[in-house]
Structure formats: C-alpha cells, structure tokens
Amino acid sequence: MTDALLERHAEALRLFGERVRDIRGDQWGAPTPCTEWNVRELVNHVTAEQLWIPPLVAEGRTVEQLEGSFSGDVLGDDPVAAWDRASAAAHAAFAASGAMDRTVRLSYGPALGSAYCSELTADCVVHTWDLARGIGAADRLPDSLVEFSIKEIMPYADGLAASGQYAEPVEVPAGADAQTRLLAMVGRKG
C-alpha cells in the first residue's frame, strides 16, 4: 500500500507542477474556482502545504511549533522553482523509511503519516483542477488520481462544507463520471 500511495502522491505533485509550468505571466492574477484565491494565491497555498510536510513528518514537529512559518508569500520571484523545491522535499519526507507509520501532529489531532499523505494527495488533485480551470488548461484528471481522491474524501465529504474551507456539495447529475462526482463532493461543478 505504501508504494501505491507514494506513486499517487508523486503523480499528483507532477500533475500540479505541469499546470504551474503552464501559467503564463499574465495569468497569475486570474480567478480560480476557489473564489477566495486567484492563480498565484492558489499556487502559494498548495506550495505552502508542501512546505509543512518535512518538519511535521521528518522532524516530528507540531503545527503549533510551526505556526506562522509558512504564511504569506512562499513563492517569491520564481514560483515554479519554489514549487519544485517544496514538492520534491515533501515527497522525499513521505518516502523516507518509516514516514508513513509515524504519527504526525496536525491541527485536528494526531494522524498517521499515510493518512496525512492521502489527504494532501487528494487536495493536490482537486487544486490541480482548480488551477487548470483558472488558466484555461486541460482540466481532465487522470482516472487513477480521481478514483484515489474519491476514496480518500468520501468518508468525510459530508463535513467538508461545515469546516468553512469548502463550498457546499453540488448535486451530481444522473450518470455523472467519476471526476464530476469528485468535484461535486468538494463543491465544484465539473
């Protein structure tokens, strides 16, 4: 299971990175389906999520110890390079021996490294779609990542909107494909 999870994680990071490389200079301020974020803010958010991983997983630090460490602009003058560094370090932290079995102390409590990796993989998948929509790129997600993300999100999908971080789920039309169902769970119309 660990190898398959690491493969999905790497695949999600690669796909998001491809979309980051697709951003034209005039698109960084474009809106995204995440109404509170433009393209740069969305990339900044996902990059910051990657920056949390090494200290939480590899160093055993807590969210409280890192409070404020990755707030604000983490992209600097070269967003692509910032993404590349952050995503490579994040994947290396999860791939390290024993990382998936470690307890990670997150804002909502302790979780296994594997659960944290699964959560962030699904989050990266959904935000890849958001970014693709924001820049007008191809937004079809690989089936392997869609199916993985559905399985990850399904158990807690009903509580996402209540967290305040997601829109209300969208009604799924009859016969909807897996990507449409995934996006609907997280309040997006595919």
Coordinates of C-alpha atoms in Angstrom, one line a residue:
M1 CA 0.0 0.0 0.0
T2 CA 2.8 2.4 0.8
D3 CA 4.3 2.1 -2.7
A4 CA 0.9 2.7 -4.3
L5 CA 0.3 5.7 -2.1
L6 CA 3.7 7.2 -2.8
E7 CA 3.1 6.6 -6.5
R8 CA -0.3 8.5 -6.3
H9 CA 1.4 11.3 -4.3
A10 CA 4.2 11.7 -6.9
E11 CA 1.6 11.6 -9.7
A12 CA -0.5 14.4 -8.1
L13 CA 2.6 16.5 -7.5
R14 CA 3.8 16.1 -11.1
L15 CA 0.4 17.0 -12.5
F16 CA 0.1 20.1 -10.4
G17 CA 3.7 21.0 -11.4
E18 CA 2.8 20.7 -15.0
R19 CA -0.1 23.1 -14.6
V20 CA 2.2 25.5 -12.7
R21 CA 4.6 25.5 -15.7
D22 CA 1.6 26.2 -17.9
I23 CA 0.8 29.5 -16.2
R24 CA 1.5 32.5 -18.5
G25 CA 2.9 35.7 -17.0
D26 CA -0.5 37.5 -17.4
Q27 CA -2.4 34.7 -15.7
W28 CA -1.1 34.9 -12.1
G29 CA -3.9 37.2 -11.1
A30 CA -6.7 35.2 -12.8
P31 CA -9.6 33.9 -10.8
T32 CA -10.0 30.3 -9.9
P33 CA -12.9 28.1 -8.8
C34 CA -11.6 28.7 -5.2
T35 CA -13.3 32.1 -5.1
E36 CA -11.0 33.4 -2.3
W37 CA -7.9 32.7 -4.3
N38 CA -6.5 33.9 -7.7
V39 CA -4.0 31.7 -9.5
R40 CA -1.0 32.9 -7.6
E41 CA -2.7 32.6 -4.2
L42 CA -3.8 29.0 -5.1
V43 CA -0.3 28.0 -6.1
N44 CA 1.0 29.7 -3.0
H45 CA -1.5 27.7 -0.9
V46 CA -0.6 24.3 -2.4
T47 CA 3.2 25.1 -2.2
A48 CA 2.8 26.1 1.5
E49 CA 1.1 22.8 2.2
Q50 CA 4.1 21.0 0.8
L51 CA 6.4 23.1 3.0
W52 CA 4.7 21.8 6.1
I53 CA 5.4 18.2 5.3
P54 CA 9.1 17.9 6.0
P55 CA 9.1 19.4 9.5
L56 CA 5.9 17.6 10.5
V57 CA 6.8 14.2 9.1
A58 CA 10.5 14.0 9.1
E59 CA 11.3 16.2 12.1
G60 CA 8.3 15.4 14.3
R61 CA 7.4 19.0 14.9
T62 CA 3.9 20.1 15.7
V63 CA 1.6 22.5 13.9
E64 CA 1.8 24.8 17.0
Q65 CA 5.6 24.8 16.8
L66 CA 5.4 25.9 13.1
E67 CA 2.6 28.4 13.5
G68 CA 3.2 31.3 11.0
S69 CA 6.2 29.6 9.4
F70 CA 4.6 29.3 6.0
S71 CA 2.1 32.1 6.0
G72 CA 2.3 34.9 3.5
D73 CA 4.1 34.6 0.1
V74 CA 6.2 31.4 -0.1
L75 CA 6.6 31.7 -3.9
G76 CA 8.9 34.7 -4.1
D77 CA 10.2 35.8 -7.5
D78 CA 10.3 32.3 -9.1
P79 CA 7.1 30.4 -8.3
V80 CA 8.0 27.4 -10.5
A81 CA 11.3 26.9 -8.6
A82 CA 9.5 27.4 -5.3
W83 CA 7.0 24.7 -6.2
D84 CA 9.7 22.3 -7.5
R85 CA 11.7 22.6 -4.2
A86 CA 8.7 22.3 -2.0
S87 CA 7.1 19.4 -3.8
A88 CA 10.4 17.5 -4.0
A89 CA 11.1 17.9 -0.3
A90 CA 7.5 16.9 0.6
H91 CA 7.7 13.7 -1.5
A92 CA 11.1 12.9 0.0
A93 CA 9.8 13.3 3.5
F94 CA 6.9 10.9 2.9
A95 CA 9.1 8.4 1.0
A96 CA 11.7 8.2 3.9
S97 CA 11.8 4.9 5.7
G98 CA 9.1 4.7 8.4
A99 CA 7.4 8.0 7.5
M100 CA 4.1 6.5 6.6
D101 CA 3.9 4.8 10.0
R102 CA 4.8 7.9 12.1
T103 CA 2.3 9.8 14.0
V104 CA 2.0 13.4 12.7
R105 CA 0.5 16.1 14.9
L106 CA -1.8 18.1 12.8
S107 CA -4.2 20.9 13.6
Y108 CA -7.1 18.5 14.0
G109 CA -5.1 16.0 16.1
P110 CA -2.7 13.1 15.5
A111 CA -2.7 11.1 12.3
L112 CA -0.5 8.5 10.7
G113 CA 1.9 9.8 8.0
S114 CA 0.0 7.6 5.5
A115 CA -3.3 9.4 6.3
Y116 CA -1.7 12.8 6.0
C117 CA -0.1 11.8 2.7
S118 CA -3.5 10.6 1.4
E119 CA -5.2 13.8 2.5
L120 CA -2.7 16.0 0.8
T121 CA -2.6 13.9 -2.4
A122 CA -6.4 14.3 -2.8
D123 CA -6.2 18.0 -2.0
C124 CA -3.5 18.4 -4.6
V125 CA -5.6 16.6 -7.2
V126 CA -8.6 18.9 -6.6
H127 CA -6.4 22.0 -6.7
T128 CA -4.9 20.8 -10.0
W129 CA -8.3 21.0 -11.5
D130 CA -8.8 24.5 -9.9
L131 CA -5.6 25.7 -11.4
A132 CA -6.3 24.2 -14.8
R133 CA -9.7 26.0 -14.8
G134 CA -8.1 29.2 -13.7
I135 CA -5.6 29.3 -16.5
G136 CA -7.8 27.7 -19.2
A137 CA -5.7 24.5 -19.5
A138 CA -6.8 20.9 -19.9
D139 CA -8.7 20.0 -16.8
R140 CA -9.2 16.3 -17.3
L141 CA -7.7 14.5 -14.3
P142 CA -6.1 11.0 -14.6
D143 CA -8.6 8.3 -13.6
S144 CA -6.1 6.8 -11.1
L145 CA -6.0 10.1 -9.2
V146 CA -9.8 10.7 -9.4
E147 CA -10.6 7.2 -8.0
F148 CA -7.9 7.6 -5.3
S149 CA -9.3 11.0 -4.3
I150 CA -12.9 9.8 -4.2
K151 CA -11.9 7.0 -1.8
E152 CA -10.0 9.5 0.3
I153 CA -12.6 12.2 0.5
M154 CA -15.8 10.1 0.6
P155 CA -15.6 9.2 4.4
Y156 CA -15.6 12.9 5.4
A157 CA -17.2 14.5 2.4
D158 CA -20.4 15.4 4.4
G159 CA -18.4 17.5 6.9
L160 CA -16.3 19.5 4.4
A161 CA -18.7 22.4 3.9
A162 CA -19.1 22.7 7.7
S163 CA -15.3 23.2 8.1
G164 CA -15.7 26.5 6.3
Q165 CA -12.9 25.6 3.8
Y166 CA -15.1 24.1 1.1
A167 CA -18.3 25.1 -0.6
E168 CA -21.5 23.1 -0.2
P169 CA -21.5 19.8 -2.2
V170 CA -23.0 20.2 -5.7
E171 CA -25.8 17.9 -6.9
V172 CA -24.4 15.3 -9.1
P173 CA -26.4 14.7 -12.4
A174 CA -27.5 11.2 -13.2
G175 CA -24.8 9.2 -15.0
A176 CA -22.0 11.6 -14.0
D177 CA -18.5 10.4 -14.5
A178 CA -16.1 9.9 -11.6
Q179 CA -14.4 13.3 -12.0
T180 CA -17.7 15.1 -11.9
R181 CA -18.6 13.1 -8.7
L182 CA -15.3 14.0 -7.1
L183 CA -15.6 17.7 -7.9
A184 CA -19.2 17.8 -6.6
M185 CA -18.1 16.4 -3.2
V186 CA -15.9 19.4 -2.8
G187 CA -18.4 21.9 -4.0
R188 CA -17.2 22.3 -7.6
K189 CA -19.1 22.0 -10.8
G190 CA -17.1 20.0 -13.3

